[in-house]
Structures are given as C-alpha cells and as structure tokens.
Coordinates of C-alpha atoms and ligand atoms in Angstrom, one line a residue:
X1 CA -31.3 36.8 40.8
X2 CA -33.7 39.0 39.0
X3 CA -36.8 40.5 40.6
X4 CA -39.6 42.1 38.8
X5 CA -42.1 43.9 41.1
X6 CA -45.7 44.5 39.8
X7 CA -47.8 46.6 42.2
X8 CA -51.2 48.1 41.7
X9 CA -54.8 48.1 42.9
X10 CA -57.2 45.1 42.9
X11 CA -58.4 44.1 39.5
X12 CA -55.8 45.9 37.4
X13 CA -54.9 42.5 35.9
X14 CA -51.7 42.0 37.8
X15 CA -52.0 38.3 38.5
X16 CA -53.2 37.1 35.1
X17 CA -50.6 39.2 33.4
X18 CA -47.7 38.4 35.8
X19 CA -48.5 34.6 35.6
X20 CA -48.3 34.6 31.9
X21 CA -45.1 36.7 31.8
X22 CA -43.5 34.5 34.3
X23 CA -44.4 31.4 32.3
X24 CA -43.0 32.9 29.2
X25 CA -39.8 34.0 30.9
X26 CA -39.3 30.9 33.0
X27 CA -39.5 33.0 36.2
X28 CA -41.3 32.1 39.4
X29 CA -44.6 33.9 39.8
X30 CA -45.4 35.0 43.3
X31 CA -48.9 36.2 44.1
X32 CA -48.4 37.9 47.5
X33 CA -52.1 38.8 47.8
X34 CA -52.7 35.0 48.4
X35 CA -50.7 35.3 51.6
X36 CA -52.8 38.2 53.0
X37 CA -56.0 36.4 51.8
X38 CA -54.9 33.2 53.7
X39 CA -54.5 35.2 56.9
X40 CA -57.9 36.8 56.3
X41 CA -59.4 33.3 55.8
X42 CA -57.8 32.0 59.0
X43 CA -59.2 34.9 61.0
X44 CA -62.7 34.4 59.5
X45 CA -62.5 30.7 60.3
X46 CA -61.5 31.4 63.8
X47 CA -64.7 33.4 64.1
X48 CA -62.9 36.6 64.9
X49 CA -63.5 40.1 63.6
X50 CA -61.0 40.9 60.9
X51 CA -61.0 44.6 61.9
X52 CA -60.2 43.9 65.5
X53 CA -56.4 44.3 65.7
X54 CA -55.9 42.3 68.9
X55 CA -58.1 39.5 67.7
X56 CA -56.2 39.2 64.4
X57 CA -52.8 39.3 66.2
X58 CA -54.0 36.5 68.5
X59 CA -54.6 34.3 65.5
X60 CA -51.0 34.7 64.0
X61 CA -49.2 32.1 66.2
X62 CA -51.4 29.4 64.9
X63 CA -51.0 30.3 61.3
X64 CA -48.5 28.3 59.2
X65 CA -48.4 29.3 55.6
X66 CA -46.6 27.6 52.8
X67 CA -46.4 28.5 49.1
X68 CA -45.9 25.4 46.9
X69 CA -45.7 25.1 43.1
X70 CA -47.8 22.3 41.6
X71 CA -47.4 21.9 37.8
X72 CA -46.0 25.4 37.7
X73 CA -49.0 26.9 39.5
X74 CA -48.8 28.6 42.9
X75 CA -50.8 26.9 45.7
X76 CA -51.1 28.3 49.2
X77 CA -51.3 26.0 52.1
X78 CA -52.8 27.1 55.4
X79 CA -51.7 24.7 58.2
X80 CA -51.3 21.9 55.6
X81 CA -54.6 22.5 53.8
X82 CA -54.6 23.8 50.2
X83 CA -56.8 26.9 50.4
X84 CA -56.0 28.2 46.9
X85 CA -59.7 28.2 46.0
X86 CA -61.2 29.1 49.3
X87 CA -59.2 32.4 49.5
X88 CA -60.8 33.7 46.2
X89 CA -64.2 34.2 47.7
X90 CA -65.5 37.8 47.9
X91 CA -65.7 37.9 51.7
X92 CA -62.1 36.8 51.9
X93 CA -61.1 39.8 49.7
X94 CA -62.4 42.3 52.3
X95 CA -60.9 40.3 55.2
X96 CA -57.5 40.3 53.4
X97 CA -57.7 44.1 53.0
X98 CA -58.5 44.5 56.7
X99 CA -55.7 42.3 58.0
X100 CA -53.2 43.7 55.5
X101 CA -53.5 47.1 57.3
X102 CA -51.8 45.7 60.4
X103 CA -48.1 46.0 60.8
X104 CA -47.8 42.7 62.6
X105 CA -49.4 40.9 59.7
X106 CA -47.1 42.6 57.2
X107 CA -44.0 41.7 59.3
X108 CA -45.3 38.1 59.6
X109 CA -45.2 37.9 55.8
X110 CA -42.1 39.9 54.9
X111 CA -39.5 37.3 55.2
X112 CA -41.4 34.6 53.2
X113 CA -41.6 37.1 50.3
X114 CA -37.9 38.2 50.5
X115 CA -36.7 34.6 50.8
X116 CA -38.5 33.6 47.5
X117 CA -36.7 36.6 45.8
X118 CA -33.3 35.5 47.1
X119 CA -33.7 32.0 45.7
X120 CA -35.4 32.6 42.4
X121 CA -35.8 34.8 39.4
X122 CA -39.3 36.1 40.2
X123 CA -42.2 38.2 39.1
X124 CA -43.9 39.2 42.3
X125 CA -47.2 41.0 42.4
X126 CA -48.7 42.9 45.3
X127 CA -49.1 46.4 46.7
X128 CA -45.8 47.2 48.4
X129 CA -43.3 45.0 46.5
X130 CA -41.4 47.8 44.8
X131 CA -41.7 50.2 47.8
X132 CA -41.1 47.9 50.8
X133 CA -40.5 44.2 50.2
X134 CA -38.0 44.4 47.3
X135 CA -36.9 48.0 47.0
X136 CA -33.9 46.8 44.9
X137 CA -36.0 45.0 42.4
X138 CA -34.4 45.5 38.9
X139 CA -37.7 46.3 37.3
X140 CA -40.7 47.9 39.0
X141 CA -44.1 48.3 37.3
X142 CA -47.2 50.0 38.7
X143 CA -50.2 48.6 36.9
X144 CA -53.5 50.3 37.2
X145 CA -56.9 50.8 35.6
X146 CA -60.0 52.8 36.4
X147 CA -62.2 51.5 39.2
X148 CA -65.1 51.0 36.7
X149 CA -63.0 48.9 34.3
X150 CA -61.7 46.9 37.2
X151 CA -65.2 46.3 38.6
X152 CA -66.4 45.1 35.1
X153 CA -63.6 42.7 34.8
X154 CA -64.1 41.4 38.4
X155 CA -67.9 41.0 37.9
X156 CA -67.2 38.9 34.8
X157 CA -64.6 36.8 36.6
X158 CA -67.0 36.1 39.4
X159 CA -69.8 35.2 37.0
X160 CA -67.5 32.7 35.3
X161 CA -67.0 31.1 38.7
X162 CA -70.8 30.9 39.3
X163 CA -70.8 33.8 41.8
X164 CA -73.4 36.3 40.6
X165 CA -72.5 39.5 42.4
X166 CA -74.0 42.7 41.0
X167 CA -71.6 45.2 39.3
X168 CA -72.6 48.0 41.6
X169 CA -71.7 45.9 44.6
X170 CA -68.4 44.9 43.1
X171 CA -67.6 48.5 42.3
X172 CA -68.4 49.6 45.8
X173 CA -66.2 46.8 47.1
X174 CA -63.3 47.8 44.9
X175 CA -63.6 51.5 46.0
X176 CA -63.6 50.4 49.6
X177 CA -60.6 48.2 49.2
X178 CA -58.7 50.9 47.2
X179 CA -59.3 53.3 50.1
X180 CA -58.2 50.8 52.7
X181 CA -55.1 49.8 50.7
X182 CA -54.1 53.4 49.8
X183 CA -54.7 55.1 53.1
X184 CA -53.3 52.6 55.6
X185 CA -50.4 53.8 57.7
X186 CA -48.0 50.9 56.9
X187 CA -46.9 50.0 53.4
X188 CA -49.8 51.8 51.6
X189 CA -50.5 51.1 48.0
X190 CA -48.5 53.7 46.0
X191 CA -46.3 53.9 43.0
X192 CA -42.5 53.5 43.8
X193 CA -40.5 56.5 42.5
X194 CA -38.6 54.3 40.1
X195 CA -41.7 52.3 38.9
X196 CA -43.0 52.5 35.4
X197 CA -46.7 53.4 35.3
X198 CA -48.9 51.2 33.0
X199 CA -52.6 51.9 32.7
X200 CA -54.6 48.9 31.3
X201 CA -58.0 50.7 31.2
X202 CA -58.3 50.8 27.5
X203 CA -56.5 47.6 26.7
X204 CA -57.6 44.0 26.5
X205 CA -55.5 41.2 27.9
X206 CA -53.3 40.7 24.8
X207 CA -52.6 44.4 24.5
X208 CA -51.7 44.8 28.2
X209 CA -49.6 41.7 28.0
X210 CA -47.5 43.0 25.0
X211 CA -47.2 46.4 26.7
X212 CA -45.8 44.9 29.9
X213 CA -43.6 42.4 28.0
X214 CA -42.0 45.3 26.0
X215 CA -41.4 47.3 29.2
X216 CA -39.7 44.3 30.8
X217 CA -37.7 43.1 27.8
X218 CA -36.3 46.6 27.2
X219 CA -35.1 46.9 30.8
X220 CA -33.8 43.4 31.7
X221 CA -30.2 43.4 32.6
X222 CA -28.2 42.0 29.7
Ligands
LIG301 O1 -54.0 41.1 45.2 P1 -55.2 40.7 46.1 O2 -56.5 41.3 45.7 O3 -55.3 39.2 46.1 O4 -54.9 41.2 47.6 C1 -55.8 41.0 48.6 C2 -55.6 42.1 49.7 O5 -54.3 41.9 50.3 C3 -55.7 43.5 49.1 O6 -56.8 44.2 49.7 C4 -54.4 44.2 49.6 C5 -53.7 43.2 50.3 N1 -52.3 43.1 49.9 C6 -51.3 43.9 50.4 O7 -51.7 44.7 51.3 N2 -50.0 43.8 50.1 C7 -49.7 42.9 49.1 N3 -48.4 42.8 48.8 C8 -50.6 42.1 48.5 C9 -52.0 42.2 48.9

C-alpha cells in the first residue's frame, strides 16, 4: 500500500488539494482533521469546556466515530449521526484545536488512522501524519502558506457558506490555532525531516495542484 502524508497549518489548502489528487490517482482521501473536529463537537454538545482536560477525557468513552465514503466523499459519523457539515462551523474549529492537544484524544484516534493506511492507498492530511501517524509514508509533503493568505481564503470560504466572519477575526483565529497546534507538547505541527516543503502563498488552486502533482508523480515508487 502507498501512503502519501500531507501536513501543514489550517487553511494552507491541504484538504481541497488532497481530495482532488486522491480522485485523480484513485487513492482514498482521509481528512484527519474531521476526526478531531468530531471530538470537539461531541464535547461542545455535552456542554463541557473543551479546554478542561478531565472534562474532555470523560466524554471519550461515549464517542463512537466512523469514517464512511459516500459517492467517493468522506463522511464522518458521530454515534451514528452524519456530522460532516456540523463539524465545519467556526466554533468547532477552535474546539478541535483544544481537544487535539490532549494525548488521550490523539491516542484515541491513532489506530483508526493507521488502519485506513494499512488497507488502502491513501492521501492523508493532518498535522502529524508524516511525523507520528505514518512515519514510513512513502511520500511526505508539508504544505504551508502565510497566515494572511490563509485567512483570506478562509474568509471567502465562510462567505460562500453564508457565514460572514470578518477577515480580522478569521486571521486572529488562524494565528491562535497555529500557536496551539505548533506549541502543544504532543505531536505538534512540524515538518517531518524527510518531508518536501511546498508554499502555496503565491499560487492559486490550479498552480498549487500542479506543483503537488509533480512532486508526487516524480516520487511514486515505480
Ligand atoms: O485540518 P483541520 O483544520 O480540520 O483540523 C482541525 C484541528 O484539529 C486543528 O486545529 C488541528 C487538529 N488536528 C491535529 O491536531 N492533527 C491532525 N492530524 C489533524 C487535525
């Protein structure tokens, strides 16, 4: 099986690019952020503080997560309910970043991710895929872009969904999540030593897509 790990900060374009690459290559696309988001959502729904470690851990035994593919698209089910849309809300982004800092949450999700990689050719995107989850992935990419560019993209994306969040607020949110994700003690966001760095700041979707495609195509085992 072939595993391609794409890590990087929020809003660098990982999921849109990885989804299209996976489609093109006939690989399974795994968005691991959706798993952390689902746990964040479950904690919010339980009325608990997502920054309270004991409260978050107490929610875990009741959480059943399942990734299913419907017409080739990943859907995440939380205790049988399709929460694929609910986890995209802004408040869930921050909740996900909080719960993702906890070792017990990360352990809770490790096996689900590795199992998918054992059974499928995959493109998996996240923060620690190349460093922790799949250290033996054949191809590792660290995809990044400046916080300002990422905030612009995210603001547009939210607008398209009818959520009018001001750019400044989105930028502050991105900076806060970057800080959480990069400075946590377990599995922080960082480039694996053997990852290829791709900066998408100056590129539109098509240009980034071709850049990534070329990087992957030239490194795929023959
Ligand atoms: O990729 P995303 O924005 O959907 O991820 C949501 C949060 O989950 C993000 O703040 C970081 C965390 N995350 C993580 O810690 N490890 C992963 N493999 C994926 C996401």
